[in-house]
mmCIF file of C-alpha atoms and ligand atoms in Angstrom:
data_model
loop_
_atom_site.group_PDB
_atom_site.id
_atom_site.type_symbol
_atom_site.label_atom_id
_atom_site.label_comp_id
_atom_site.label_asym_id
_atom_site.label_seq_id
_atom_site.Cartn_x
_atom_site.Cartn_y
_atom_site.Cartn_z
ATOM 1 C CA MET A 1 -47.515 -10.506 102.355
ATOM 2 C CA THR A 2 -50.021 -7.825 103.159
ATOM 3 C CA ASP A 3 -48.957 -4.466 104.504
ATOM 4 C CA GLN A 4 -49.500 -4.606 108.265
ATOM 5 C CA ARG A 5 -48.795 -0.936 108.907
ATOM 6 C CA PRO A 6 -51.662 1.253 110.108
ATOM 7 C CA ILE A 7 -53.299 3.478 107.506
ATOM 8 C CA LEU A 8 -52.750 7.219 107.501
ATOM 9 C CA PHE A 9 -55.636 9.013 105.825
ATOM 10 C CA LEU A 10 -54.145 12.230 104.596
ATOM 11 C CA ASP A 11 -56.043 15.425 103.884
ATOM 12 C CA VAL A 12 -54.320 17.971 101.622
ATOM 13 C CA ASP A 13 -55.875 21.376 102.302
ATOM 14 C CA GLY A 14 -55.061 22.154 105.908
ATOM 15 C CA PRO A 15 -52.382 19.625 106.875
ATOM 16 C CA LEU A 16 -50.191 19.912 103.762
ATOM 17 C CA ASN A 17 -51.456 23.180 102.301
ATOM 18 C CA PRO A 18 -51.859 25.720 105.144
ATOM 19 C CA TRP A 19 -54.554 27.572 103.256
ATOM 20 C CA ARG A 20 -55.501 29.687 106.229
ATOM 21 C CA ALA A 21 -52.044 31.215 106.754
ATOM 22 C CA ALA A 22 -51.745 34.960 106.035
ATOM 23 C CA PRO A 23 -52.311 35.146 102.242
ATOM 24 C CA HIS A 24 -49.374 37.332 101.274
ATOM 25 C CA ARG A 25 -46.684 35.646 103.297
ATOM 26 C CA ARG A 26 -45.682 32.163 102.241
ATOM 27 C CA PRO A 27 -44.678 30.148 105.323
ATOM 28 C CA ASP A 28 -40.982 29.269 105.677
ATOM 29 C CA GLY A 29 -39.986 26.069 103.918
ATOM 30 C CA TYR A 30 -42.994 26.091 101.600
ATOM 31 C CA THR A 31 -43.105 26.322 97.838
ATOM 32 C CA THR A 32 -45.966 27.652 95.707
ATOM 33 C CA LEU A 33 -47.854 25.418 93.319
ATOM 34 C CA ARG A 34 -50.431 26.735 90.850
ATOM 35 C CA ALA A 35 -52.764 23.816 90.264
ATOM 36 C CA ARG A 36 -55.742 23.260 88.009
ATOM 37 C CA PRO A 37 -57.381 20.110 89.347
ATOM 38 C CA THR A 38 -60.449 19.040 87.397
ATOM 39 C CA GLY A 39 -62.588 19.230 90.539
ATOM 40 C CA TRP A 40 -61.647 22.887 91.159
ATOM 41 C CA GLU A 41 -64.732 25.034 91.002
ATOM 42 C CA ARG A 42 -63.067 27.974 89.240
ATOM 43 C CA PRO A 43 -61.202 26.186 86.429
ATOM 44 C CA ARG A 44 -60.088 29.367 84.646
ATOM 45 C CA ARG A 45 -58.186 30.466 87.704
ATOM 46 C CA ALA A 46 -55.323 28.382 89.041
ATOM 47 C CA LEU A 47 -55.562 27.321 92.638
ATOM 48 C CA ARG A 48 -52.635 28.484 94.763
ATOM 49 C CA VAL A 49 -51.294 25.726 96.955
ATOM 50 C CA TRP A 50 -48.436 25.966 99.429
ATOM 51 C CA LEU A 51 -46.506 22.746 99.967
ATOM 52 C CA ASN A 52 -43.446 21.895 102.019
ATOM 53 C CA PRO A 53 -41.150 19.440 100.155
ATOM 54 C CA ASP A 54 -39.746 18.261 103.510
ATOM 55 C CA HIS A 55 -43.128 16.749 104.341
ATOM 56 C CA GLY A 56 -42.894 13.902 101.827
ATOM 57 C CA PRO A 57 -39.862 12.176 103.363
ATOM 58 C CA LEU A 58 -41.225 12.828 106.858
ATOM 59 C CA LEU A 59 -44.556 11.217 105.969
ATOM 60 C CA LEU A 60 -42.896 8.206 104.364
ATOM 61 C CA ASP A 61 -40.855 7.667 107.513
ATOM 62 C CA LEU A 62 -43.759 7.607 109.983
ATOM 63 C CA GLY A 63 -44.575 3.898 109.780
ATOM 64 C CA PHE A 64 -47.929 4.228 108.037
ATOM 65 C CA ARG A 65 -49.467 3.139 104.788
ATOM 66 C CA LEU A 66 -50.333 6.514 103.271
ATOM 67 C CA VAL A 67 -53.714 7.020 101.632
ATOM 68 C CA TRP A 68 -55.051 10.293 100.203
ATOM 69 C CA ALA A 69 -58.274 11.329 101.936
ATOM 70 C CA THR A 70 -58.975 14.607 100.212
ATOM 71 C CA THR A 71 -61.312 16.343 97.783
ATOM 72 C CA TRP A 72 -58.353 16.178 95.384
ATOM 73 C CA LYS A 73 -58.975 12.432 95.284
ATOM 74 C CA ALA A 74 -56.515 10.663 92.952
ATOM 75 C CA GLU A 75 -55.496 14.027 91.457
ATOM 76 C CA ALA A 76 -53.366 14.458 94.565
ATOM 77 C CA ASN A 77 -51.006 12.055 92.801
ATOM 78 C CA THR A 78 -50.806 14.400 89.815
ATOM 79 C CA TRP A 79 -50.394 17.722 91.613
ATOM 80 C CA ILE A 80 -49.331 17.193 95.214
ATOM 81 C CA ALA A 81 -47.228 14.008 95.329
ATOM 82 C CA PRO A 82 -44.496 15.180 92.888
ATOM 83 C CA VAL A 83 -43.859 18.389 94.857
ATOM 84 C CA LEU A 84 -43.548 16.451 98.103
ATOM 85 C CA GLY A 85 -41.518 13.611 96.602
ATOM 86 C CA LEU A 86 -44.203 11.056 97.389
ATOM 87 C CA PRO A 87 -44.858 8.002 95.238
ATOM 88 C CA GLU A 88 -48.279 7.436 93.748
ATOM 89 C CA LEU A 89 -50.597 6.645 96.652
ATOM 90 C CA PRO A 90 -54.033 5.074 96.838
ATOM 91 C CA ALA A 91 -56.789 7.651 97.165
ATOM 92 C CA VAL A 92 -60.152 7.383 98.863
ATOM 93 C CA ASP A 93 -62.855 7.714 96.218
ATOM 94 C CA TRP A 94 -65.765 9.421 97.956
ATOM 95 C CA PRO A 95 -69.275 8.310 97.016
ATOM 96 C CA GLN A 96 -70.316 11.932 97.673
ATOM 97 C CA MET A 97 -68.615 15.021 99.101
ATOM 98 C CA HIS A 98 -69.536 17.980 101.306
ATOM 99 C CA HIS A 99 -72.906 16.524 102.246
ATOM 100 C CA LEU A 100 -74.522 17.036 105.631
ATOM 101 C CA ASP A 101 -74.463 13.951 107.816
ATOM 102 C CA PRO A 102 -77.595 12.999 109.774
ATOM 103 C CA GLU A 103 -75.513 12.478 112.925
ATOM 104 C CA GLY A 104 -73.468 15.622 112.439
ATOM 105 C CA VAL A 105 -70.147 13.987 111.686
ATOM 106 C CA HIS A 106 -67.835 15.288 108.995
ATOM 107 C CA TRP A 107 -68.772 14.111 105.499
ATOM 108 C CA LYS A 108 -65.570 12.030 105.323
ATOM 109 C CA THR A 109 -65.929 10.221 108.646
ATOM 110 C CA ARG A 110 -68.292 7.352 107.831
ATOM 111 C CA HIS A 111 -66.547 6.517 104.600
ATOM 112 C CA LEU A 112 -63.096 6.475 106.215
ATOM 113 C CA VAL A 113 -64.283 4.190 109.005
ATOM 114 C CA ALA A 114 -65.860 1.901 106.388
ATOM 115 C CA THR A 115 -62.668 1.962 104.300
ATOM 116 C CA ALA A 116 -60.503 1.109 107.310
ATOM 117 C CA ALA A 117 -62.809 -1.882 107.944
ATOM 118 C CA GLY A 118 -61.556 -2.420 111.478
ATOM 119 C CA ARG A 119 -57.868 -1.886 110.726
ATOM 120 C CA PRO A 120 -55.981 0.702 112.785
ATOM 121 C CA PHE A 121 -55.868 4.114 111.173
ATOM 122 C CA ALA A 122 -54.884 7.685 111.800
ATOM 123 C CA TRP A 123 -56.546 10.582 110.016
ATOM 124 C CA VAL A 124 -55.111 14.081 109.766
ATOM 125 C CA ASP A 125 -57.461 16.830 108.672
ATOM 126 C CA ASP A 126 -58.193 20.449 109.554
ATOM 127 C CA GLU A 127 -61.932 19.752 109.934
ATOM 128 C CA ILE A 128 -61.972 16.961 112.529
ATOM 129 C CA GLY A 129 -64.038 17.646 115.630
ATOM 130 C CA PRO A 130 -65.141 15.898 118.833
ATOM 131 C CA THR A 131 -68.243 14.466 117.116
ATOM 132 C CA ASP A 132 -66.024 12.629 114.645
ATOM 133 C CA ARG A 133 -63.916 11.175 117.449
ATOM 134 C CA ASP A 134 -66.983 10.031 119.386
ATOM 135 C CA TRP A 135 -68.635 8.492 116.344
ATOM 136 C CA THR A 136 -65.439 6.700 115.318
ATOM 137 C CA ALA A 137 -64.939 5.334 118.838
ATOM 138 C CA ARG A 138 -68.446 3.863 118.698
ATOM 139 C CA HIS A 139 -68.303 2.446 115.161
ATOM 140 C CA HIS A 140 -64.690 1.470 114.487
ATOM 141 C CA LYS A 141 -63.477 -1.784 116.010
ATOM 142 C CA GLY A 142 -59.749 -1.093 115.716
ATOM 143 C CA HIS A 143 -57.629 1.726 117.088
ATOM 144 C CA ALA A 144 -58.001 5.153 115.561
ATOM 145 C CA LEU A 145 -56.304 8.514 115.934
ATOM 146 C CA LEU A 146 -58.239 11.484 114.591
ATOM 147 C CA HIS A 147 -55.809 14.366 114.646
ATOM 148 C CA ARG A 148 -56.830 17.896 113.775
ATOM 149 C CA VAL A 149 -54.225 20.127 112.160
ATOM 150 C CA ASP A 150 -54.521 23.919 112.214
ATOM 151 C CA PRO A 151 -55.002 25.087 108.596
ATOM 152 C CA ALA A 152 -53.131 28.286 109.415
ATOM 153 C CA LYS A 153 -50.010 26.275 110.247
ATOM 154 C CA GLY A 154 -50.143 22.920 108.468
ATOM 155 C CA LEU A 155 -48.305 19.900 109.808
ATOM 156 C CA LEU A 156 -45.733 20.868 112.446
ATOM 157 C CA PRO A 157 -42.888 18.862 114.049
ATOM 158 C CA ASP A 158 -45.123 18.001 117.026
ATOM 159 C CA ASP A 159 -47.708 16.501 114.669
ATOM 160 C CA PHE A 160 -45.104 14.258 113.051
ATOM 161 C CA THR A 161 -43.854 13.172 116.479
ATOM 162 C CA LEU A 162 -47.359 12.328 117.644
ATOM 163 C CA LEU A 163 -48.087 10.330 114.492
ATOM 164 C CA ARG A 164 -44.794 8.459 114.618
ATOM 165 C CA ASN A 165 -45.309 7.543 118.273
ATOM 166 C CA TRP A 166 -48.857 6.378 117.624
ATOM 167 C CA ALA A 167 -47.784 4.217 114.671
ATOM 168 C CA SER A 168 -45.072 2.595 116.774
ATOM 169 C CA THR A 169 -47.574 1.683 119.506
ATOM 170 C CA GLN A 170 -49.766 0.047 116.843
ATOM 171 C CA ALA A 171 -46.829 -2.024 115.626
ATOM 172 C CA GLU A 172 -46.302 -3.338 119.160
ATOM 173 C CA SER A 173 -49.943 -4.237 119.802
HETATM 174 MG MG1 LIG B 1 -58.890 20.115 104.707
#
């Protein structure tokens, strides 16, 4: 039987790693990871990542099928998932990254809509804007929730509540 749950496309830097929080004060509940992903542009220097281990169980409990949608790509399974207590998750493999889009949408937007292929999805990212919502509404046939998370704060209880409620309305429809 196929998994009928909506997809949650999950960005790492911003929602899970509040990279924009004050640099010398780790937010409460977070732990520090020093990561050396192969895609990191300064490989001799470890990348500091703050992660909250409570987020894994919360994410698993939301009613979504979780999919990494991050520049970490499948390396999120190596570095991020173990700290959060997440199982290995599928990862979106971007055909290209950080490119400018002719219609001004985020570089992830078209590929996520294509990947969802009409199925309901939510996407949490710190770089979502109104153009992405408009474009998705015009090009995606199913329901979609594009939810911006403040990269200074990361995912907060209100974000989890919103996502859980949205997933439950998808299950009913
Ligand atoms: Mg981000």
